[in-house]
Amino acid sequence: MKGKRIAVLFDNPEASSERGPTWEQCGDMEEAARAVRTALESLGAEAIPIVIRQNDYGFVDELREAKADLIFNLSDSLFGESQYEPTLAGILETLGMPFTGAGSRGLSLALDKGVAKAILRSHGLATPEGGAVYPGEEAIKTLPLPAMVKPSAEDGSIGIATDSVVRTKEALDERVRYIWENYRQPALVERYVEGREINVALWGNGDSLLPLPPSEIDFSEFPEGLPKVVTLNAKWTEGSPEYEGTRPVCPAEVSPDLLEKINGTALKAFRIFHLHDFGRVDFRVDQEGRPYVIDVNPNPDISPDAGFSRATAVVGYDYPATLGEIGRLALERFDTR
Ligand SMILES: Nc1ncnc2c1ncn2[C@@H]1O[C@H](COP(=O)(O)OP(=O)(O)O)[C@@H](O)[C@H]1O
Ligand SMILES: [Mg+2]
């Protein structure tokens, strides 16, 4: 990354409409972007902040004017809407500038959990049975209870609470309605897999694609009597019982047999979803030790304290080196296209 000009792109609907931010003007929301900046600068690169303001396409001109070697794409939304995440990648594709992470195609496929499930299944990869359900529709008749009900096109545990695990048909219908009313999208209803939660981060492209050491969510301190799921609070509300009760452990202790299964599945999922540079595949493992894919994540969180950086640290990459490698992978990919 030495000597490279890197545009650090992020979406901030709350940013003021004033043009041309300096890093000092970025505000609290961009902690992750600041961490990326510090890391890139420590590698000898120049980091240029490009903020996407609400309903403002000025970022396109700013990107062009920046004449950057690479865009570090830190946005998981466009104008605050997660459904436009693939659209933003599409805009970057039309600009013809190298950018990190998945393109519009990979993001679209993975963002729709119902579609993702069908793709996984068609490739013979195990995923809990289920599918997308609209309110008033009969949920999949053969689906055993308890079931998991989640928004079909969100991320970051949005819409996930301990109430997402339903044990009766009435509770299931109620939660499907709740998802519709709050998120205006069908619910993804699937078998609730009781058991370990393990995820596999990967990086690379093509033949260089490599799984990183698996990580496990340790639920041993999770509040008694509640289903063990990574809820919105567990992910984001520091100090809450759910947050404190979901401790990530990397590397996870897994048998060679389980490791082979999850790594093989994660590699295949990365490829069939057209992910680029880095990604993460989430599993639940049932009582018989069978892993099921519950989530395919293009562009997972690469904050210094996120799971991805924890996994790369285990194989000897500190935070700057992790970002350097992601940048290198993206540049290499655009070079050989
Ligand atoms: N079928 C399932 N069985 C058990 N737990 C699940 C299932 N689906 C989701 N979960 C729990 O809910 C969390 C969030 O679900 P996930 O599909 O990964 O959504 P997100 O895209 O928001 O991360 C998971 O980390 C897991 O704890
Ligand atoms: Mg997930």
Coordinates of C-alpha atoms and ligand atoms in Angstrom, one line a residue:
M1 CA 0.0 0.0 0.0
K2 CA 3.1 2.3 0.3
G3 CA 2.6 5.4 -1.8
K4 CA -1.0 4.5 -2.8
R5 CA -3.9 6.9 -2.7
I6 CA -6.8 5.2 -1.1
A7 CA -10.4 6.6 -1.0
V8 CA -12.1 5.4 2.2
L9 CA -15.8 5.4 1.3
F10 CA -18.6 5.3 3.9
D11 CA -22.2 6.1 4.0
N12 CA -23.4 8.7 6.6
P13 CA -26.9 10.0 6.1
E14 CA -26.4 12.3 9.1
A15 CA -23.3 14.1 7.7
S16 CA -23.7 17.8 7.1
S17 CA -24.3 18.8 3.4
E18 CA -21.0 20.7 3.4
R19 CA -18.6 19.4 0.8
G20 CA -15.1 18.0 1.1
P21 CA -14.7 16.6 4.6
T22 CA -11.4 16.4 6.2
W23 CA -10.9 13.6 8.6
E24 CA -11.6 16.0 11.5
Q25 CA -15.1 16.7 10.2
C26 CA -16.2 13.2 10.0
G27 CA -17.9 12.9 13.3
D28 CA -18.3 10.0 15.8
M29 CA -20.1 7.6 13.4
E30 CA -17.0 7.0 11.5
E31 CA -14.9 5.4 14.1
A32 CA -14.3 2.4 11.8
A33 CA -13.3 4.7 9.0
R34 CA -10.8 6.5 11.2
A35 CA -9.3 3.2 12.3
V36 CA -8.9 2.2 8.7
R37 CA -7.3 5.6 7.9
T38 CA -4.8 5.2 10.7
A39 CA -3.9 1.7 9.6
L40 CA -3.5 2.6 5.9
E41 CA -1.4 5.6 6.8
S42 CA 0.8 3.4 9.0
L43 CA 1.4 1.4 5.8
G44 CA 2.6 4.5 4.0
A45 CA -0.6 5.1 2.0
E46 CA -2.6 8.3 1.7
A47 CA -6.2 7.9 3.0
I48 CA -8.8 10.2 1.5
P49 CA -12.3 10.3 3.2
I50 CA -15.3 10.2 0.9
V51 CA -18.6 10.5 2.8
I52 CA -21.9 9.7 1.1
R53 CA -24.4 12.3 2.2
Q54 CA -28.2 11.8 2.3
N55 CA -29.6 11.7 -1.2
D56 CA -26.5 13.4 -2.6
Y57 CA -24.6 11.9 -5.5
G58 CA -21.7 14.2 -5.0
F59 CA -19.6 11.3 -3.8
V60 CA -19.3 10.1 -7.5
D61 CA -17.6 13.3 -8.5
E62 CA -15.5 13.3 -5.4
L63 CA -14.3 9.7 -6.1
R64 CA -13.5 10.7 -9.7
E65 CA -11.6 13.7 -8.5
A66 CA -9.7 11.8 -5.9
K67 CA -7.9 9.8 -8.6
A68 CA -7.4 7.1 -6.0
D69 CA -5.6 3.8 -6.8
L70 CA -8.3 2.0 -4.8
I71 CA -11.6 2.5 -3.0
F72 CA -11.8 1.0 0.4
N73 CA -15.6 0.3 0.5
L74 CA -16.7 0.6 4.2
S75 CA -20.4 1.1 3.3
D76 CA -23.0 -1.4 4.1
S77 CA -25.8 0.9 2.9
L78 CA -26.4 3.8 0.5
F79 CA -28.4 6.8 1.8
G80 CA -28.9 4.8 5.0
E81 CA -30.7 2.0 3.2
S82 CA -29.2 -1.5 3.4
Q83 CA -31.2 -2.6 0.4
Y84 CA -29.1 -0.2 -1.7
E85 CA -25.8 -1.8 -0.7
P86 CA -25.7 -3.7 -4.0
T87 CA -26.7 -0.5 -5.9
L88 CA -23.7 1.3 -4.4
A89 CA -21.3 -1.5 -5.5
G90 CA -23.0 -1.3 -8.9
I91 CA -22.3 2.4 -9.1
L92 CA -18.6 1.8 -8.2
E93 CA -18.5 -0.9 -10.9
T94 CA -19.7 1.5 -13.6
L95 CA -17.0 4.0 -12.5
G96 CA -14.5 1.4 -13.4
M97 CA -12.4 2.1 -10.3
P98 CA -10.9 -0.8 -8.2
F99 CA -12.8 -1.2 -4.9
T100 CA -12.5 -3.7 -2.0
G101 CA -15.0 -6.5 -1.4
A102 CA -18.0 -8.0 -3.2
G103 CA -19.6 -6.5 -6.2
S104 CA -23.3 -5.8 -6.9
R105 CA -23.9 -9.4 -7.9
G106 CA -22.5 -11.0 -4.8
L107 CA -24.1 -8.5 -2.5
S108 CA -27.6 -9.0 -4.1
L109 CA -27.4 -12.8 -3.9
A110 CA -26.4 -12.8 -0.2
L111 CA -28.6 -10.0 1.0
D112 CA -31.8 -12.0 0.2
K113 CA -31.7 -14.8 2.7
G114 CA -34.5 -16.7 0.9
V115 CA -32.6 -16.6 -2.4
A116 CA -29.4 -17.4 -0.6
K117 CA -31.0 -20.5 1.0
A118 CA -32.2 -21.7 -2.4
I119 CA -28.7 -21.2 -3.9
L120 CA -27.0 -23.1 -1.0
R121 CA -29.4 -25.9 -1.3
S122 CA -29.0 -26.2 -5.1
H123 CA -25.3 -26.7 -4.6
G124 CA -25.8 -29.3 -1.9
L125 CA -24.7 -27.2 1.0
A126 CA -26.6 -27.8 4.2
T127 CA -28.8 -25.0 5.4
P128 CA -31.8 -25.3 7.9
E129 CA -35.0 -26.1 6.0
G130 CA -37.3 -23.1 5.5
G131 CA -37.9 -20.1 3.3
A132 CA -39.4 -16.7 2.9
V133 CA -42.9 -16.2 4.3
Y134 CA -45.3 -13.2 3.9
P135 CA -47.9 -12.4 6.6
G136 CA -51.0 -14.6 6.3
E137 CA -49.2 -17.2 4.3
E138 CA -49.0 -20.6 5.7
A139 CA -45.4 -21.1 6.9
I140 CA -43.7 -24.1 5.3
K141 CA -46.0 -27.0 6.5
T142 CA -43.4 -29.5 7.3
L143 CA -41.2 -27.1 9.3
P144 CA -40.6 -28.4 12.7
L145 CA -40.9 -26.1 15.8
P146 CA -39.1 -24.3 17.3
A147 CA -38.4 -22.1 14.3
M148 CA -36.3 -19.0 13.8
V149 CA -38.0 -16.0 12.2
K150 CA -35.8 -13.2 10.9
P151 CA -36.0 -10.4 8.4
S152 CA -35.2 -11.8 5.0
A153 CA -33.0 -8.9 3.8
E154 CA -31.2 -7.4 6.8
D155 CA -27.8 -7.8 8.5
G156 CA -26.1 -7.1 11.7
S157 CA -28.8 -8.9 13.7
I158 CA -31.4 -6.3 12.8
G159 CA -34.8 -7.7 13.8
I160 CA -33.3 -10.5 15.8
A161 CA -34.3 -10.9 19.4
T162 CA -34.9 -13.8 21.7
D163 CA -38.5 -13.6 20.5
S164 CA -37.3 -14.6 17.1
V165 CA -37.3 -18.2 18.3
V166 CA -40.9 -19.3 18.2
R167 CA -42.3 -22.5 19.7
T168 CA -46.0 -22.4 18.5
K169 CA -47.7 -21.7 15.2
E170 CA -49.4 -18.6 16.7
A171 CA -46.1 -17.1 17.9
L172 CA -44.7 -17.9 14.4
D173 CA -47.5 -16.0 12.6
E174 CA -47.2 -13.1 15.1
R175 CA -43.5 -12.8 14.5
V176 CA -43.9 -12.9 10.7
R177 CA -46.4 -10.0 11.0
Y178 CA -44.0 -8.2 13.2
I179 CA -41.3 -8.4 10.6
W180 CA -43.6 -7.2 7.9
E181 CA -44.9 -4.3 9.9
N182 CA -41.4 -3.2 11.1
Y183 CA -39.2 -4.0 8.1
R184 CA -41.6 -4.2 5.1
Q185 CA -40.2 -7.5 3.9
P186 CA -41.1 -11.1 4.1
A187 CA -39.7 -13.1 7.0
L188 CA -37.2 -15.9 6.6
V189 CA -38.6 -18.8 8.6
E190 CA -36.3 -21.7 9.2
R191 CA -35.6 -24.6 11.6
Y192 CA -34.0 -23.4 14.8
V193 CA -30.7 -25.2 15.1
E194 CA -29.9 -25.8 18.8
G195 CA -26.2 -26.0 19.2
R196 CA -22.8 -24.4 18.7
E197 CA -22.5 -21.2 16.6
I198 CA -19.3 -21.1 14.6
N199 CA -18.2 -18.8 11.8
V200 CA -15.5 -19.1 9.2
A201 CA -13.8 -15.9 7.9
L202 CA -12.1 -16.3 4.5
W203 CA -9.9 -14.2 2.4
G204 CA -8.3 -14.4 -1.0
N205 CA -9.7 -14.9 -4.5
G206 CA -9.7 -17.8 -6.9
D207 CA -7.0 -20.3 -6.1
S208 CA -5.6 -18.1 -3.3
L209 CA -8.8 -18.2 -1.3
L210 CA -8.1 -19.4 2.3
P211 CA -10.3 -20.1 5.3
L212 CA -9.0 -18.4 8.5
P213 CA -9.2 -20.2 11.9
P214 CA -12.8 -20.7 12.9
S215 CA -14.4 -18.6 15.6
E216 CA -17.1 -19.6 18.1
I217 CA -19.7 -17.7 20.1
D218 CA -19.4 -18.8 23.7
F219 CA -22.9 -18.7 25.1
S220 CA -22.0 -20.1 28.5
E221 CA -22.8 -16.8 30.3
F222 CA -26.0 -16.1 28.3
P223 CA -29.0 -15.2 30.4
E224 CA -30.6 -18.4 31.7
G225 CA -33.8 -19.7 30.1
L226 CA -33.5 -17.7 26.8
P227 CA -32.7 -19.2 23.4
K228 CA -29.0 -18.8 22.6
V229 CA -29.0 -16.4 19.6
V230 CA -26.9 -13.4 18.7
T231 CA -29.6 -10.8 19.1
L232 CA -29.3 -7.1 18.2
N233 CA -28.3 -6.3 21.8
A234 CA -25.8 -9.2 21.8
K235 CA -24.1 -7.6 18.8
W236 CA -24.2 -3.9 19.6
T237 CA -25.3 -3.1 23.2
E238 CA -22.1 -3.2 25.3
G239 CA -22.8 -4.0 28.9
S240 CA -26.2 -5.7 28.2
P241 CA -26.6 -9.3 29.5
E242 CA -26.9 -10.5 25.9
Y243 CA -23.7 -8.8 24.9
E244 CA -21.8 -10.0 27.9
G245 CA -23.2 -13.5 27.4
T246 CA -21.9 -13.9 23.8
R247 CA -18.1 -14.0 23.9
P248 CA -16.4 -14.7 20.6
V249 CA -13.6 -17.2 20.9
C250 CA -11.0 -17.6 18.1
P251 CA -9.6 -20.0 17.3
A252 CA -12.6 -22.3 18.2
E253 CA -11.9 -25.8 19.3
V254 CA -13.3 -28.1 16.6
S255 CA -12.6 -31.6 15.6
P256 CA -10.7 -32.2 12.4
D257 CA -13.8 -33.7 10.9
L258 CA -16.0 -30.6 11.7
L259 CA -13.1 -28.3 10.6
E260 CA -13.0 -30.0 7.2
K261 CA -16.8 -29.7 6.8
I262 CA -17.1 -26.1 7.7
N263 CA -14.0 -25.0 5.8
G264 CA -15.1 -26.9 2.7
T265 CA -18.6 -25.4 2.9
A266 CA -17.3 -21.9 3.5
L267 CA -15.0 -22.1 0.5
K268 CA -17.7 -23.3 -1.7
A269 CA -20.2 -20.7 -0.5
F270 CA -17.7 -17.9 -1.0
R271 CA -17.3 -18.9 -4.6
I272 CA -20.9 -19.5 -5.5
F273 CA -22.0 -16.2 -4.0
H274 CA -19.2 -14.4 -6.0
L275 CA -17.6 -12.8 -3.0
H276 CA -14.4 -11.0 -3.4
D277 CA -11.3 -10.4 -1.2
F278 CA -12.9 -11.3 2.2
G279 CA -16.0 -12.7 3.7
R280 CA -17.5 -14.8 6.5
V281 CA -19.9 -17.7 6.6
D282 CA -21.9 -18.4 9.8
F283 CA -22.9 -21.9 10.9
R284 CA -25.0 -23.5 13.6
V285 CA -24.0 -27.1 14.5
D286 CA -26.7 -29.5 15.6
Q287 CA -26.5 -32.0 18.4
E288 CA -25.2 -34.7 15.9
G289 CA -22.3 -32.4 14.9
R290 CA -23.8 -31.5 11.5
P291 CA -23.0 -27.9 10.4
Y292 CA -25.7 -25.8 8.7
V293 CA -25.1 -22.5 7.0
I294 CA -27.3 -19.8 8.5
D295 CA -25.7 -16.7 6.9
V296 CA -23.3 -15.8 4.1
N297 CA -21.7 -12.4 4.7
P298 CA -20.0 -10.5 1.9
N299 CA -17.9 -7.5 3.3
P300 CA -18.1 -8.5 7.0
D301 CA -17.2 -5.8 9.5
I302 CA -13.5 -5.1 9.4
S303 CA -13.3 -2.8 12.4
P304 CA -10.2 -3.5 14.6
D305 CA -12.4 -5.3 17.2
A306 CA -14.6 -7.3 14.8
G307 CA -14.4 -11.0 14.2
F308 CA -12.6 -10.8 10.9
S309 CA -9.6 -9.0 12.4
R310 CA -9.6 -11.4 15.3
A311 CA -9.3 -14.3 12.9
T312 CA -6.5 -12.7 10.9
A313 CA -4.6 -11.8 14.1
V314 CA -4.5 -15.6 14.9
V315 CA -2.6 -16.2 11.7
G316 CA -0.2 -13.3 12.4
Y317 CA -1.7 -10.3 10.7
D318 CA -2.0 -7.2 12.9
Y319 CA -4.7 -4.7 11.9
P320 CA -2.7 -2.7 9.4
A321 CA -1.4 -5.8 7.8
T322 CA -5.0 -7.2 7.5
L323 CA -6.1 -4.1 5.7
G324 CA -3.0 -4.1 3.6
E325 CA -3.8 -7.7 2.5
I326 CA -7.4 -6.9 1.7
G327 CA -6.2 -3.9 -0.4
R328 CA -3.6 -6.0 -2.1
L329 CA -6.2 -8.6 -3.0
A330 CA -8.6 -6.1 -4.5
L331 CA -5.8 -4.4 -6.6
E332 CA -4.6 -7.8 -7.8
R333 CA -8.2 -8.7 -8.8
F334 CA -8.7 -5.6 -10.8
D335 CA -5.3 -5.9 -12.4
T336 CA -5.9 -9.3 -13.9
R337 CA -9.5 -8.7 -15.0
Ligands
LIG1 N1 -31.7 -21.3 12.0 C1 -31.1 -20.7 13.1 N2 -30.9 -21.5 14.2 C2 -30.4 -21.0 15.3 N3 -30.0 -19.7 15.4 C3 -30.1 -18.9 14.4 C4 -30.7 -19.4 13.1 N4 -30.7 -18.3 12.3 C5 -30.2 -17.3 12.9 N5 -29.8 -17.6 14.2 C6 -29.2 -16.7 15.2 O1 -29.5 -15.4 14.9 C7 -28.3 -14.7 14.6 C8 -28.5 -13.7 13.5 O2 -28.9 -14.4 12.3 P1 -28.2 -14.2 10.9 O3 -29.0 -15.0 9.9 O4 -26.8 -14.5 11.0 O5 -28.6 -12.7 10.6 P2 -27.6 -11.4 10.4 O6 -27.5 -11.3 8.9 O7 -28.4 -10.3 11.0 O8 -26.3 -11.7 11.0 C9 -27.2 -15.7 14.4 O9 -25.9 -15.3 14.7 C10 -27.7 -16.9 15.3 O10 -27.3 -16.7 16.6
MG2 MG -25.0 -13.4 10.8

